[in-house]
Amino acid sequence: MLCPNCSHPNSQAARFCEACGTALRRQCRQCGHALSAEAKFCSECGCAVNVAPSPAAPSSPPVAASVALPRDIVVPAGASADRRQAAVLFADISGYTALCAHSDPEQVREMLGRFFDAMDRVVESYGGRVLDRAGDAVMAVFGAPIAHGNDAQRALRAAFAMHVAAAGVVDCSGAPLRLHIGVARGEVVAAVISGGGKDKYSVTGETVNLAARLDA
């Protein structure tokens, strides 16, 4: 759950931002619709509301949830929304909240610029695509819009390379950055989503939610 004031990522169960104290509105991870405190499923897209990761791995592989397309997905000329196998990666900086609390905002902004530049280079070098940045978090996909046949391997190799690249970026106190990274592979729906007057390529589905939970 992203804070509307400072864009810091918080847990789905959080009521106030742990970075700035702003009251948080519970939202659906898939479509962003506002949720009531008791909701188990989103009333807008039907996506299950996962407040916390499952406590234990089942003995058999979980069945992927059905994917609901947001209402504002548009199909521009020559493009279409399609289901495909892809690997989704989320990465963020370990200890970012404490770092912000003891650092000048301008120093943090400059550090994030160097961090995002380094992560973008790594993702692109392994054939992935950075889809979003929020606070200190990076979301990337491997296998959409271009599939390589070994996208899960590419995502994992990129994750290891991101750890190495982050160690070469210093934080506001001069210490090397460390990361949390989650990677999940499975079916996603890839499409161009229209909002705010801009078209944005995005992927949706339970695979995205799982990668975010693994990162957390």
Tab-separated table of C-alpha atoms in Angstrom:
chain	number	residue	atom	x	y	z
A	1	MET	CA	0.000	0.000	0.000
A	2	LEU	CA	1.592	3.262	-1.149
A	3	CYS	CA	1.305	6.351	1.041
A	4	PRO	CA	-0.576	9.132	-0.850
A	5	ASN	CA	1.675	11.745	0.797
A	6	CYS	CA	5.226	10.363	0.466
A	7	SER	CA	4.746	7.250	-1.762
A	8	HIS	CA	6.374	5.012	0.848
A	9	PRO	CA	5.282	1.337	0.492
A	10	ASN	CA	3.497	0.042	3.605
A	11	SER	CA	1.971	-3.331	4.456
A	12	GLN	CA	-1.640	-3.955	3.428
A	13	ALA	CA	-2.665	-4.073	7.113
A	14	ALA	CA	-1.147	-0.658	7.928
A	15	ARG	CA	-3.538	2.133	8.970
A	16	PHE	CA	-0.937	4.910	9.028
A	17	CYS	CA	2.242	5.428	6.939
A	18	GLU	CA	5.316	4.283	8.863
A	19	ALA	CA	7.421	6.942	7.113
A	20	CYS	CA	5.331	10.086	7.567
A	21	GLY	CA	2.292	9.143	9.699
A	22	THR	CA	-0.339	9.910	7.047
A	23	ALA	CA	-3.610	7.963	7.393
A	24	LEU	CA	-3.809	5.220	4.754
A	25	ARG	CA	-6.824	4.142	2.724
A	26	ARG	CA	-7.051	0.390	2.201
A	27	GLN	CA	-6.881	-0.356	-1.528
A	28	CYS	CA	-7.124	-3.329	-3.876
A	29	ARG	CA	-3.625	-4.290	-5.056
A	30	GLN	CA	-4.899	-5.062	-8.547
A	31	CYS	CA	-7.195	-2.154	-9.488
A	32	GLY	CA	-6.652	0.414	-6.707
A	33	HIS	CA	-10.321	0.475	-5.638
A	34	ALA	CA	-10.996	1.617	-2.042
A	35	LEU	CA	-11.761	-1.319	0.293
A	36	SER	CA	-13.691	-1.548	3.535
A	37	ALA	CA	-11.902	-2.842	6.621
A	38	GLU	CA	-13.841	-6.150	6.454
A	39	ALA	CA	-13.468	-6.795	2.696
A	40	LYS	CA	-12.082	-10.172	1.625
A	41	PHE	CA	-12.639	-9.526	-2.094
A	42	CYS	CA	-12.545	-6.303	-4.103
A	43	SER	CA	-16.054	-5.079	-5.009
A	44	GLU	CA	-14.692	-3.528	-8.229
A	45	CYS	CA	-12.638	-6.334	-9.844
A	46	GLY	CA	-13.278	-9.379	-7.635
A	47	CYS	CA	-9.610	-9.848	-6.730
A	48	ALA	CA	-8.944	-11.604	-3.406
A	49	VAL	CA	-7.655	-9.243	-0.722
A	50	ASN	CA	-4.376	-10.657	0.626
A	51	VAL	CA	-3.432	-8.844	3.812
A	52	ALA	CA	-0.465	-11.080	4.616
A	53	PRO	CA	1.470	-13.918	2.957
A	54	SER	CA	0.258	-17.458	3.588
A	55	PRO	CA	1.894	-18.845	6.754
A	56	ALA	CA	3.084	-22.083	5.191
A	57	ALA	CA	3.686	-23.398	1.686
A	58	PRO	CA	1.125	-26.045	0.601
A	59	SER	CA	2.278	-29.511	-0.367
A	60	SER	CA	1.019	-29.017	-3.924
A	61	PRO	CA	1.488	-25.968	-6.183
A	62	PRO	CA	-1.181	-23.285	-5.666
A	63	VAL	CA	-3.712	-22.676	-8.407
A	64	ALA	CA	-3.347	-19.244	-9.981
A	65	ALA	CA	-6.286	-16.924	-9.422
A	66	SER	CA	-8.332	-15.758	-12.361
A	67	VAL	CA	-7.230	-12.426	-13.768
A	68	ALA	CA	-9.699	-9.568	-14.006
A	69	LEU	CA	-8.882	-6.787	-16.433
A	70	PRO	CA	-9.251	-3.227	-15.073
A	71	ARG	CA	-12.031	-1.252	-16.731
A	72	ASP	CA	-9.694	1.363	-18.143
A	73	ILE	CA	-7.613	-1.027	-20.254
A	74	VAL	CA	-7.594	0.276	-23.801
A	75	VAL	CA	-6.390	-1.419	-26.950
A	76	PRO	CA	-4.505	1.005	-29.205
A	77	ALA	CA	-4.133	0.375	-32.927
A	78	GLY	CA	-1.953	-2.670	-33.569
A	79	ALA	CA	-1.883	-3.761	-29.912
A	80	SER	CA	-4.007	-6.026	-27.712
A	81	ALA	CA	-4.274	-7.304	-24.163
A	82	ASP	CA	-2.938	-10.836	-23.993
A	83	ARG	CA	-2.264	-13.591	-21.484
A	84	ARG	CA	1.314	-14.809	-21.358
A	85	GLN	CA	3.878	-16.471	-19.124
A	86	ALA	CA	6.257	-13.963	-17.554
A	87	ALA	CA	8.477	-13.414	-14.530
A	88	VAL	CA	7.739	-10.389	-12.340
A	89	LEU	CA	10.379	-8.810	-10.090
A	90	PHE	CA	9.982	-6.354	-7.214
A	91	ALA	CA	12.992	-4.792	-5.461
A	92	ASP	CA	13.349	-2.177	-2.744
A	93	ILE	CA	16.030	-0.798	-0.433
A	94	SER	CA	16.556	-2.490	2.926
A	95	GLY	CA	16.197	-0.031	5.812
A	96	TYR	CA	14.800	2.733	3.608
A	97	THR	CA	12.351	4.041	6.218
A	98	ALA	CA	15.057	4.493	8.853
A	99	LEU	CA	17.348	6.047	6.246
A	100	CYS	CA	14.716	8.663	5.344
A	101	ALA	CA	14.150	9.474	9.005
A	102	HIS	CA	17.818	10.416	9.508
A	103	SER	CA	18.666	11.965	6.122
A	104	ASP	CA	18.010	15.207	4.291
A	105	PRO	CA	15.239	14.785	1.661
A	106	GLU	CA	17.482	16.191	-1.063
A	107	GLN	CA	20.148	13.601	-0.251
A	108	VAL	CA	17.523	10.853	-0.395
A	109	ARG	CA	16.265	12.103	-3.774
A	110	GLU	CA	19.789	12.153	-5.197
A	111	MET	CA	20.471	8.650	-3.847
A	112	LEU	CA	17.256	7.318	-5.387
A	113	GLY	CA	18.258	8.775	-8.742
A	114	ARG	CA	21.533	6.829	-8.673
A	115	PHE	CA	19.748	3.716	-7.416
A	116	PHE	CA	17.088	3.735	-10.136
A	117	ASP	CA	19.686	4.367	-12.855
A	118	ALA	CA	21.681	1.339	-11.685
A	119	MET	CA	18.593	-0.903	-11.471
A	120	ASP	CA	17.329	0.167	-14.902
A	121	ARG	CA	20.656	-0.741	-16.493
A	122	VAL	CA	20.648	-4.202	-14.917
A	123	VAL	CA	17.041	-5.001	-15.856
A	124	GLU	CA	17.545	-3.874	-19.445
A	125	SER	CA	20.806	-5.814	-19.783
A	126	TYR	CA	18.906	-9.045	-19.033
A	127	GLY	CA	16.091	-8.290	-21.473
A	128	GLY	CA	13.567	-7.095	-18.882
A	129	ARG	CA	11.444	-3.980	-18.724
A	130	VAL	CA	10.969	-1.628	-15.754
A	131	LEU	CA	7.237	-0.966	-15.432
A	132	ASP	CA	6.990	1.157	-12.313
A	133	ARG	CA	8.874	2.975	-9.540
A	134	ALA	CA	7.235	3.999	-6.268
A	135	GLY	CA	9.156	5.341	-3.295
A	136	ASP	CA	12.243	3.114	-3.259
A	137	ALA	CA	10.543	0.208	-5.062
A	138	VAL	CA	11.176	-1.035	-8.607
A	139	MET	CA	8.798	-3.306	-10.522
A	140	ALA	CA	10.098	-5.088	-13.616
A	141	VAL	CA	8.814	-7.814	-15.924
A	142	PHE	CA	10.678	-10.408	-18.015
A	143	GLY	CA	8.744	-11.999	-20.869
A	144	ALA	CA	6.477	-9.071	-21.740
A	145	PRO	CA	6.191	-7.455	-24.180
A	146	ILE	CA	9.055	-9.581	-25.590
A	147	ALA	CA	9.460	-13.254	-24.645
A	148	HIS	CA	12.890	-14.881	-24.760
A	149	GLY	CA	12.076	-18.463	-23.753
A	150	ASN	CA	14.175	-18.309	-20.571
A	151	ASP	CA	12.628	-15.284	-18.876
A	152	ALA	CA	12.515	-16.843	-15.401
A	153	GLN	CA	16.271	-17.443	-15.581
A	154	ARG	CA	16.808	-13.908	-16.824
A	155	ALA	CA	14.797	-12.509	-13.906
A	156	LEU	CA	16.776	-14.493	-11.324
A	157	ARG	CA	20.111	-13.575	-12.871
A	158	ALA	CA	19.016	-9.941	-12.928
A	159	ALA	CA	18.102	-10.190	-9.227
A	160	PHE	CA	21.611	-11.365	-8.321
A	161	ALA	CA	23.111	-8.635	-10.519
A	162	MET	CA	20.884	-6.026	-8.841
A	163	HIS	CA	22.300	-6.997	-5.445
A	164	VAL	CA	25.805	-6.481	-6.818
A	165	ALA	CA	24.913	-3.175	-8.494
A	166	ALA	CA	23.202	-1.871	-5.344
A	167	ALA	CA	26.346	-2.545	-3.329
A	168	GLY	CA	28.072	-0.075	-5.639
A	169	VAL	CA	25.590	2.679	-4.744
A	170	VAL	CA	26.130	4.379	-1.378
A	171	ASP	CA	23.333	5.696	0.815
A	172	CYS	CA	23.230	9.108	2.510
A	173	SER	CA	25.699	7.980	5.178
A	174	GLY	CA	28.167	6.472	2.695
A	175	ALA	CA	27.211	2.826	3.303
A	176	PRO	CA	26.455	0.486	0.364
A	177	LEU	CA	22.792	-0.185	-0.360
A	178	ARG	CA	21.223	-3.561	0.352
A	179	LEU	CA	18.018	-4.840	-1.270
A	180	HIS	CA	14.943	-6.955	-0.740
A	181	ILE	CA	13.940	-8.713	-3.991
A	182	GLY	CA	10.977	-10.951	-4.801
A	183	VAL	CA	10.527	-12.843	-8.082
A	184	ALA	CA	7.535	-14.896	-9.237
A	185	ARG	CA	6.781	-16.637	-12.523
A	186	GLY	CA	3.345	-17.404	-13.936
A	187	GLU	CA	0.498	-16.204	-16.110
A	188	VAL	CA	-0.115	-12.468	-16.404
A	189	VAL	CA	-2.299	-10.251	-18.545
A	190	ALA	CA	-0.197	-7.694	-20.406
A	191	ALA	CA	-1.873	-4.601	-21.816
A	192	VAL	CA	-1.673	-0.864	-22.294
A	193	ILE	CA	-3.630	0.923	-19.549
A	194	SER	CA	-4.901	4.445	-20.108
A	195	GLY	CA	-5.077	6.874	-17.181
A	196	GLY	CA	-4.324	10.517	-16.508
A	197	GLY	CA	-4.016	11.236	-20.200
A	198	LYS	CA	-1.126	8.781	-20.608
A	199	ASP	CA	-0.855	5.225	-21.904
A	200	LYS	CA	1.155	2.845	-19.729
A	201	TYR	CA	2.208	-0.743	-20.423
A	202	SER	CA	1.398	-2.937	-17.443
A	203	VAL	CA	0.901	-6.529	-16.309
A	204	THR	CA	-1.735	-7.780	-13.866
A	205	GLY	CA	-2.521	-11.071	-12.157
A	206	GLU	CA	-1.768	-13.178	-9.095
A	207	THR	CA	1.870	-13.540	-10.224
A	208	VAL	CA	2.326	-9.782	-9.671
A	209	ASN	CA	0.782	-10.005	-6.188
A	210	LEU	CA	2.995	-12.977	-5.268
A	211	ALA	CA	6.191	-11.214	-6.350
A	212	ALA	CA	5.223	-8.179	-4.253
A	213	ARG	CA	4.547	-10.365	-1.204
A	214	LEU	CA	7.856	-12.199	-1.624
A	215	ASP	CA	9.636	-8.838	-1.777
A	216	ALA	CA	7.873	-7.753	1.417
